[in-house]
Short mmCIF file of C-alpha atoms in Angstrom, two decimals:
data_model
loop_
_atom_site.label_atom_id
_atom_site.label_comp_id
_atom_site.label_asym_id
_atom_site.label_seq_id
_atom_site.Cartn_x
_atom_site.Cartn_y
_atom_site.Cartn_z
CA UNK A 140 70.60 72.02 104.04
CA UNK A 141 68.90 75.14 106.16
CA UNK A 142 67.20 77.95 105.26
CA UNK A 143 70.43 80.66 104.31
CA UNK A 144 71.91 78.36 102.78
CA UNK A 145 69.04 77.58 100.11
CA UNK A 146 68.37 81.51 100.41
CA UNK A 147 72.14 81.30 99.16
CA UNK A 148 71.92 78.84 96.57
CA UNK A 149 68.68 80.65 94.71
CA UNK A 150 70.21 84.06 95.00
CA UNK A 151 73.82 82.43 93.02
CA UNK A 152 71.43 80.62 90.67
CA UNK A 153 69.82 83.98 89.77
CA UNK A 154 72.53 85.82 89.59
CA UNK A 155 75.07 83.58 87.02
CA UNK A 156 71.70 82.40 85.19
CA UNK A 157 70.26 83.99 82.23
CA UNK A 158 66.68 85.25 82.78
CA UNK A 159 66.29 85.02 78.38
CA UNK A 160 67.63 80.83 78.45
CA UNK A 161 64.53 79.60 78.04
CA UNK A 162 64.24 82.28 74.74
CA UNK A 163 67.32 81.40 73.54
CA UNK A 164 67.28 77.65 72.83
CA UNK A 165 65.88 78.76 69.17
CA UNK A 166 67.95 81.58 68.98
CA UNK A 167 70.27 81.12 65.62
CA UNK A 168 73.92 80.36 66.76
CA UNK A 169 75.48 83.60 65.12
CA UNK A 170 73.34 85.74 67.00
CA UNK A 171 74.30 84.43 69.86
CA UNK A 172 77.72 84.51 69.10
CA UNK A 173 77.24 88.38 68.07
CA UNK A 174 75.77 89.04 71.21
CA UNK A 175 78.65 87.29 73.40
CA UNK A 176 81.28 89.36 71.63
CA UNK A 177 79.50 92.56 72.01
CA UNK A 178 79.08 92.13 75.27
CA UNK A 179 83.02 90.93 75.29
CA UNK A 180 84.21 94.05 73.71
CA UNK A 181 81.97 96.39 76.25
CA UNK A 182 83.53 95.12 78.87
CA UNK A 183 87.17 95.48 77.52
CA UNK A 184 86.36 99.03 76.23
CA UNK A 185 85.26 100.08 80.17
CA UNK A 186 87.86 98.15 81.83
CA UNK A 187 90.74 99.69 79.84
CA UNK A 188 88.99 103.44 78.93
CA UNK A 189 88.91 103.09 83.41
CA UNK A 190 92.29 102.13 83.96
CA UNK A 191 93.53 104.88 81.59
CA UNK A 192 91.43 107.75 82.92
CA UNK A 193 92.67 106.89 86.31
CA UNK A 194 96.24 106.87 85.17
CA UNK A 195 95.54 110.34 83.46
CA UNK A 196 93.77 111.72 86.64
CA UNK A 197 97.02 110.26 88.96
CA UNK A 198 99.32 111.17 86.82
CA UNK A 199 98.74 114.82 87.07
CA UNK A 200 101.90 116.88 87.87
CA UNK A 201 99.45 119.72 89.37
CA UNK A 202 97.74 117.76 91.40
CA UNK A 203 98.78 115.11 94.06
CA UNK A 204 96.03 114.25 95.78
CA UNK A 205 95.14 109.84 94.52
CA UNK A 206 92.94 109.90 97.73
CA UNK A 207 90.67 112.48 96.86
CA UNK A 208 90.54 111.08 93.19
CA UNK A 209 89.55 107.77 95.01
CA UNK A 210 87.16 109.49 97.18
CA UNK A 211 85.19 111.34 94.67
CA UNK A 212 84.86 108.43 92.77
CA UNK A 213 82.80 106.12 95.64
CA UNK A 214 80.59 109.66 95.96
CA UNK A 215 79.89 109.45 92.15
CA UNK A 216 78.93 105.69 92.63
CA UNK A 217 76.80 106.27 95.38
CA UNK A 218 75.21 108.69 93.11
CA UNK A 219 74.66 106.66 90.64
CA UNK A 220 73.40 104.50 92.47
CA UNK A 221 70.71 106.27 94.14
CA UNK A 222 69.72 107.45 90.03
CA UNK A 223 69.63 104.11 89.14
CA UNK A 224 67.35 103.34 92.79
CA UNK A 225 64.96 106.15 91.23
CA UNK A 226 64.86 105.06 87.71
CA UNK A 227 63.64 101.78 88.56
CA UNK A 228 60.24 103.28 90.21
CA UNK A 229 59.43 105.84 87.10
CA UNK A 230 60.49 102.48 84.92
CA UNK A 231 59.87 99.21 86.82
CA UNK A 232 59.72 97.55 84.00
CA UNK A 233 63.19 98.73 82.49
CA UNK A 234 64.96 99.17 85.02
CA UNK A 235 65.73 96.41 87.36
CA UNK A 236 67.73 98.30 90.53
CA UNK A 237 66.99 97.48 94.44
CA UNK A 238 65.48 99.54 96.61
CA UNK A 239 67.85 101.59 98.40
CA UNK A 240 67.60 103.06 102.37
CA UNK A 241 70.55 104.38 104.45
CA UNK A 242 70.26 101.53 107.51
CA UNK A 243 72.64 101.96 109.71
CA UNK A 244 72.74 98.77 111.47
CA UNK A 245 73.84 97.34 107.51
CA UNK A 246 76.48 100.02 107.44
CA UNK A 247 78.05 98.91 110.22
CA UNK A 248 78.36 95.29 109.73
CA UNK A 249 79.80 96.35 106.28
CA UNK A 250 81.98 98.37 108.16
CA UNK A 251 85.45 95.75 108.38
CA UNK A 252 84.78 94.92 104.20
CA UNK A 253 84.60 98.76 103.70
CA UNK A 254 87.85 98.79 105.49
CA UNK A 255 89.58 96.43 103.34
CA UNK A 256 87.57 98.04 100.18
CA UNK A 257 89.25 101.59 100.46
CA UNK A 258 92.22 99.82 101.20
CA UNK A 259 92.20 97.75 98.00
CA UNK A 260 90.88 100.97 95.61
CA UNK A 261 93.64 103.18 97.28
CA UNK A 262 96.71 100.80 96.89
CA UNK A 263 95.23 99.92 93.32
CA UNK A 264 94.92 103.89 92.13
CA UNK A 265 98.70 104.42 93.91
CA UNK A 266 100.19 101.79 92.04
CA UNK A 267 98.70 102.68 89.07
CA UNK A 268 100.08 106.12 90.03
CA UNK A 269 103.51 105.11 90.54
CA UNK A 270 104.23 102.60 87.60
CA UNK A 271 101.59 103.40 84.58
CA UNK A 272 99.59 101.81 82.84
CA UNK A 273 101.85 99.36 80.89
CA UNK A 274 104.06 98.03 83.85
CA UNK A 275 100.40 97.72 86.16
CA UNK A 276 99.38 94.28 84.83
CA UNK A 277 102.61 92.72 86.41
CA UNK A 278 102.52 94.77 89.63
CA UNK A 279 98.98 93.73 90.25
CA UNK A 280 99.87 90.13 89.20
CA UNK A 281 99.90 88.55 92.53
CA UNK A 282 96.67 88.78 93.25
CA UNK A 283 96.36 84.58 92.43
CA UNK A 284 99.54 83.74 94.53
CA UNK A 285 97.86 85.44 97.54
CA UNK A 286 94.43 83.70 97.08
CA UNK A 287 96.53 80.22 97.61
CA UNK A 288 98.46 81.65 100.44
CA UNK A 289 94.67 82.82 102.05
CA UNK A 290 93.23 79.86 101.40
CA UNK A 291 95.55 77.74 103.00
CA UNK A 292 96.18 79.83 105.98
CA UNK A 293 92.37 81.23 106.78
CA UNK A 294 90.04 78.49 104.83
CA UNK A 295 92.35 75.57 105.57
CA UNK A 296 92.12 74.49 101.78
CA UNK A 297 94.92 72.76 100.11
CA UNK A 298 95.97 74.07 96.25
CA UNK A 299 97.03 71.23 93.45
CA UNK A 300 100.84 70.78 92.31
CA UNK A 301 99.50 72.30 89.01
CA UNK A 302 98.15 74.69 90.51
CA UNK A 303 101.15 75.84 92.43
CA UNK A 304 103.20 75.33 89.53
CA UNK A 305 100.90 78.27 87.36
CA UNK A 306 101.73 80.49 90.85
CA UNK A 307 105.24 79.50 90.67
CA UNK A 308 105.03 80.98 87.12
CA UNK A 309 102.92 83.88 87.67
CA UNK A 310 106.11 84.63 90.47
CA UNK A 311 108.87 83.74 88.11
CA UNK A 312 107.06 86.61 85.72
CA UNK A 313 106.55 89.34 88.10
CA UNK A 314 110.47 89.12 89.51
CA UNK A 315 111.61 89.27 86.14
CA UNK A 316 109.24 92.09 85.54
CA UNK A 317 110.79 94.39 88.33
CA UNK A 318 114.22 93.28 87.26
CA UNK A 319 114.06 94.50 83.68
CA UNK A 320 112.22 97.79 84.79
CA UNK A 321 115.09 98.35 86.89
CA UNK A 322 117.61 97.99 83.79
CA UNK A 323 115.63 100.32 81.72
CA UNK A 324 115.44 102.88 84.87
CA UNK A 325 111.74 103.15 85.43
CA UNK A 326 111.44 101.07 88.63
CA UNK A 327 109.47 102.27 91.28
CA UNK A 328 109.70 100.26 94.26
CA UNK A 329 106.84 102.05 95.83
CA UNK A 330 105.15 101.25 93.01
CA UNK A 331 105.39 97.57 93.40
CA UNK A 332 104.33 97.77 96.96
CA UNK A 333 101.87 99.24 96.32
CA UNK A 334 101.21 96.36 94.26
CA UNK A 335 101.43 93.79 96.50
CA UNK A 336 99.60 95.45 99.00
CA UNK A 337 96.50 95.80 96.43
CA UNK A 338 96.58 92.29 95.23
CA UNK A 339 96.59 91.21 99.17
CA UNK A 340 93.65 93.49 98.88
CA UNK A 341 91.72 92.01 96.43
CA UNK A 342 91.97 88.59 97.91
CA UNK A 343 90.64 89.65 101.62
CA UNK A 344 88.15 91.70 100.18
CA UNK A 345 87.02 88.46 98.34
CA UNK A 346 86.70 86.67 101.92
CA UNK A 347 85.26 89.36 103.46
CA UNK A 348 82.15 89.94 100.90
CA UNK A 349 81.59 86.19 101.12
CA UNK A 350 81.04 86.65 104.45
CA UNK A 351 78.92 89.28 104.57
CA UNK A 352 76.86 88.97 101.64
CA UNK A 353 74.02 87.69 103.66
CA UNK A 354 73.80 91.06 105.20
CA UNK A 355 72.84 92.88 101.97
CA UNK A 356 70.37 89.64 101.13
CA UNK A 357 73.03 88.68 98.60
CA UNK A 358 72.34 91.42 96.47
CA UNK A 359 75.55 92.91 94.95
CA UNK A 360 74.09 96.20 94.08
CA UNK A 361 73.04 96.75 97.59
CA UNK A 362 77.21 95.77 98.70
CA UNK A 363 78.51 98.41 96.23
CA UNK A 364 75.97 100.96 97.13
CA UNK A 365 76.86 100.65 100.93
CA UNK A 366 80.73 99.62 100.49
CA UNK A 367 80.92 102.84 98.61
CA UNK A 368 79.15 104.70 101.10
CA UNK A 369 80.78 103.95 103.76
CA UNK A 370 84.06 104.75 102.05
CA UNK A 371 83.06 107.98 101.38
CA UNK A 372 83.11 108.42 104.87
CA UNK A 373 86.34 106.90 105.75
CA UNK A 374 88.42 108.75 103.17
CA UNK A 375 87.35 112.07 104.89
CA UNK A 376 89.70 112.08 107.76
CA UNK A 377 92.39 110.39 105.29
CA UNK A 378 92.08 113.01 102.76
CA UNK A 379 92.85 115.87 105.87
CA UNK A 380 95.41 113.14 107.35
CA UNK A 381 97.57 112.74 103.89
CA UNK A 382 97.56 116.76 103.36
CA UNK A 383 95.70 116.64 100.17
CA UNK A 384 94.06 119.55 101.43
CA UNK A 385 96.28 121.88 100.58
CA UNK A 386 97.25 120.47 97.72
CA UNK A 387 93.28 120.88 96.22
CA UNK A 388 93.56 124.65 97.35
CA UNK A 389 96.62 125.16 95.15
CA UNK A 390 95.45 123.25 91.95
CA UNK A 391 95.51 125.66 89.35
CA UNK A 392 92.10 123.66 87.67
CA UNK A 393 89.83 122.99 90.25
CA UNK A 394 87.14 125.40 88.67
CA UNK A 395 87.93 123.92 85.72
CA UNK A 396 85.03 121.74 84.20
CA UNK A 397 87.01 119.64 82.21
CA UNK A 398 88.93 118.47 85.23
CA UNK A 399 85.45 118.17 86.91
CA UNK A 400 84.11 116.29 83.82
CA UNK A 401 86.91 113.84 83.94
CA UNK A 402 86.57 113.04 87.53
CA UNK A 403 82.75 112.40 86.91
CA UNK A 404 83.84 110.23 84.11
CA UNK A 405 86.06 108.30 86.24
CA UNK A 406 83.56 107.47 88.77
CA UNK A 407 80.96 106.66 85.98
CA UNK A 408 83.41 103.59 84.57
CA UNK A 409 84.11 103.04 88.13
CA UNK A 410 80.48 101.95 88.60
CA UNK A 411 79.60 100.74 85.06
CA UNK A 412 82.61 98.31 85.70
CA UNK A 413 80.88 96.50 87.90
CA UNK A 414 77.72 96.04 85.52
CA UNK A 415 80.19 95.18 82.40
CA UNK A 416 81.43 92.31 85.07
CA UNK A 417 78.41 90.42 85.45
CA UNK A 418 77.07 90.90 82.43
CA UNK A 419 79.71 89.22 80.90
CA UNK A 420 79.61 86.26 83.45
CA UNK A 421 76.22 86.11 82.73
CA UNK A 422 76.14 85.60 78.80
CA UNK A 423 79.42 83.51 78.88
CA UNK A 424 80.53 81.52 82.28
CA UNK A 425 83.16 82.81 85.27
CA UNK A 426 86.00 80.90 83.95
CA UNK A 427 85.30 82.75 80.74
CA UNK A 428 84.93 86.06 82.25
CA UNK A 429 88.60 85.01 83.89
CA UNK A 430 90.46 84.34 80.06
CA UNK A 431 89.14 87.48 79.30
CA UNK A 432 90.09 89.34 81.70
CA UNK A 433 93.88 88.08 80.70
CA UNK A 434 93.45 88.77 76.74
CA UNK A 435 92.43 92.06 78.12
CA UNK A 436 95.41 92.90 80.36
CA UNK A 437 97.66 91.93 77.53
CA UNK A 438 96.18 94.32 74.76
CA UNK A 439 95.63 96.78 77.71
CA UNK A 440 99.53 96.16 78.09
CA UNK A 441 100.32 96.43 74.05
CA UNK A 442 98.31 99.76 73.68
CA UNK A 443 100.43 101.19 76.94
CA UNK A 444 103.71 100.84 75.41
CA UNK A 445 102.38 102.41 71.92
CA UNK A 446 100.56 105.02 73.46
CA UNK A 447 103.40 105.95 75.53
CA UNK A 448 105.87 105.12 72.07
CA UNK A 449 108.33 103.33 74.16
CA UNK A 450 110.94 100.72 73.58
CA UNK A 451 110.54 97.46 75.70
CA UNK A 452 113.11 95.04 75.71
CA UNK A 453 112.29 91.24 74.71
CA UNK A 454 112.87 90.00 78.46
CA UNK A 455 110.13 92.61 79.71
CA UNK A 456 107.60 91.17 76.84
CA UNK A 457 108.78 87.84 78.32
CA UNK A 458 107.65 88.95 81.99
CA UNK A 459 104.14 90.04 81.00
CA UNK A 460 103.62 86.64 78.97
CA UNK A 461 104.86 84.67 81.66
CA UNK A 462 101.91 86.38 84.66
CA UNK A 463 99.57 86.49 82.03
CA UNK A 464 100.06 82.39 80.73
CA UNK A 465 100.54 82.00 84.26
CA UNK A 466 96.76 83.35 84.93
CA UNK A 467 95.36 81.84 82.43
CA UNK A 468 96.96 78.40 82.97
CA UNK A 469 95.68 78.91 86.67
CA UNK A 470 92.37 79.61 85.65
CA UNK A 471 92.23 76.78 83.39
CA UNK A 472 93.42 74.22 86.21
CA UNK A 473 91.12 75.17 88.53
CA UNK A 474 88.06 75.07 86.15
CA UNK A 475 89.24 71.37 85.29
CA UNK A 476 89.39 70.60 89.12
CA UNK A 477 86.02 72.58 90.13
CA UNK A 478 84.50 69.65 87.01
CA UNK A 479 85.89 66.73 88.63
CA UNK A 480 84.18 68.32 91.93
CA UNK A 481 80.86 68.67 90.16
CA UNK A 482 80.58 65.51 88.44
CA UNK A 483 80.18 62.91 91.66
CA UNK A 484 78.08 65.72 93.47
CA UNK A 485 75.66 65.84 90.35
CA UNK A 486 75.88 61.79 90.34
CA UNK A 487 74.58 61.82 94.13
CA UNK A 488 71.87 64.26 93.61
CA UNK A 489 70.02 62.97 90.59
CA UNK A 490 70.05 59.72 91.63
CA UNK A 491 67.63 59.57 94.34
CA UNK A 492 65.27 61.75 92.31
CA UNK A 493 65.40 59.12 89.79
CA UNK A 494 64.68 56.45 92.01
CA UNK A 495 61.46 58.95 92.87
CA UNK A 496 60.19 59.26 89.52
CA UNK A 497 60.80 55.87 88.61
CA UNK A 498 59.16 54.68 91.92
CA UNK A 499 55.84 56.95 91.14
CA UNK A 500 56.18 59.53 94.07
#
């Protein structure tokens, strides 16, 4: 094994372990638990607070401008990000943050994941845009189908017949989906392609920060700070290209602070989303993180539809179970497979250490 990828293998070990284990062995079980859930209910309370702002902010009938929204957003989170940078040096031992420099050569080679970033946060914010909150969960559902498809097609990696058969269901779901929001009248085919598009998203931009998290010395504070930097940048042009121009310079409220305080607020979740993410990883496990993130598209779902007050018919309840068990059923497959994977690699490594010890070396 070289150099990078030891450098690699630290830098994951920090990152999914707990720095307070070694505290918590004595640590009564019901604390624990209370901290786990707390943690739990943080990150559902961002995730879904985010996912309705945005919908409020897109869903404006003044103002049609979902790149701009997008675009402020990455400016608030470089923001932050450069608050957080300075907090850590009045508090180093508070805050933990990297230390942040504009370097251009970084900026650069981030330049093709940026790409594919404002890509995936645009198609994401327009779908949300053009099918609400409650129908979002199933137009952003493919998101697992494409990983398989990626996989097979860029990595080379073959998927299980169980796993295909979750996909298969996850598929099943989101057709039925878009055929009973066509029956009640409330399909939006751009919507949905938008849909597509942003779960395509989500899987290259997956690839692509694998690939370049070397760059940023694995540090995923560094990525975000630069990714949404960069952005920033590239929405400029888009922002003149898509005429949203004019459309800011006839909004009625764009003196208005509340409008101003909900955009902040947007970006705020927008970056505290990706702090509620690893901190949940981090006190539970990935595959965890993953069945949570599917309880919490289904209640995001349920409070949707009695927000909004409206009637869903039993074969659209029967769509969102069928992605959702489909999810979860893929996420439980693959965590059974990734085991069997483990379990002969662990065999092979502690063995000849064994043989050391036992040997007196």
């Amino acid at each position: 094994m070289n150099r990078i990828q030891l450098k690699r293998s630290r830098i994951l070990r920090m990152a999914l372990s707990d720095p307070m284990q070694p505290e918590d062995k004595d640590e009564p079980f019901v604390l624990r638990a209370l901290k786990i859930a707390m943690v739990v209910a943080l990150y559902w309370f961002i995730s879904i607070t985010m996912v309705f702002l945005n919908n409020a902010l897109l869903d404006s009938k003044e103002l049609d401008a979902p790149i701009f929204v997008t675009f402020f957003q990455c400016v608030v989170s470089v923001g932050l990000c450069w608050l957080m940078h300075f907090l850590s040096k009045l508090c180093p031992g508070r805050v933990d943050f990297p230390s942040l420099k504009l370097d251009l050569r970084v900026s650069r080679e981030l330049l093709p994941l940026s790409v594919v970033f404002i890509s995936m946060i645009t198609f994401n914010n327009l779908c949300l845009k053009h099918v609400g909150v409650a129908f979002y969960t199933v137009g952003r559902s493919l998101t697992t189908v494409f990983n398989v498809i990626l996989s097979y097609f860029v990595l080379k990696q073959t998927t299980s017949f169980y796993a295909l058969l979750c996909c298969g269901f996850i598929l099943g779901g989101f057709w039925l989906g878009v055929d009973q929001e066509g029956v009640a009248g409330s399909l939006s085919w751009t919507g949905v392609i938008f849909g597509v598009l942003a779960s395509l998203c989500v899987c290259l931009n997956a690839i692509f920060t694998k690939k370049v998290m070397p760059v940023v010395d694995g540090n995923l504070w560094k990525l975000s700070y630069y990714n949404n930097l960069n952005a920033s940048v590239l929405f400029i042009p888009l922002i003149v290209v898509f005429g949203e121009v004019g459309n800011l310079s006839q909004f009625t409220r764009l003196t208005h602070l509340h409008f101003w305080g909900m955009m902040i607020l947007g970006g705020v979740f927008g970056f505290a989303i990706g702090y509620v993410t690893g901190l949940q990883i981090k006190f539970t496990s990935p595959l965890t993180h993953n069945v949570s993130g599917t309880a919490k598209a289904c209640a995001q779902t349920v409070l949707a539809v009695a927000y909004d007050a409206s009637s869903k018919s039993v074969l659209w309840w029967t769509s969102n179970m069928m992605v959702l068990a489909g999810s979860f059923a893929y996420t439980w497959v693959k965590g059974l497979e990734m085991k069997k994977i483990k379990a002969p690699v662990d065999t092979e490594s502690t063995t000849p250490l064994k043989t050391k010890e036992d040997s007196g070396v």
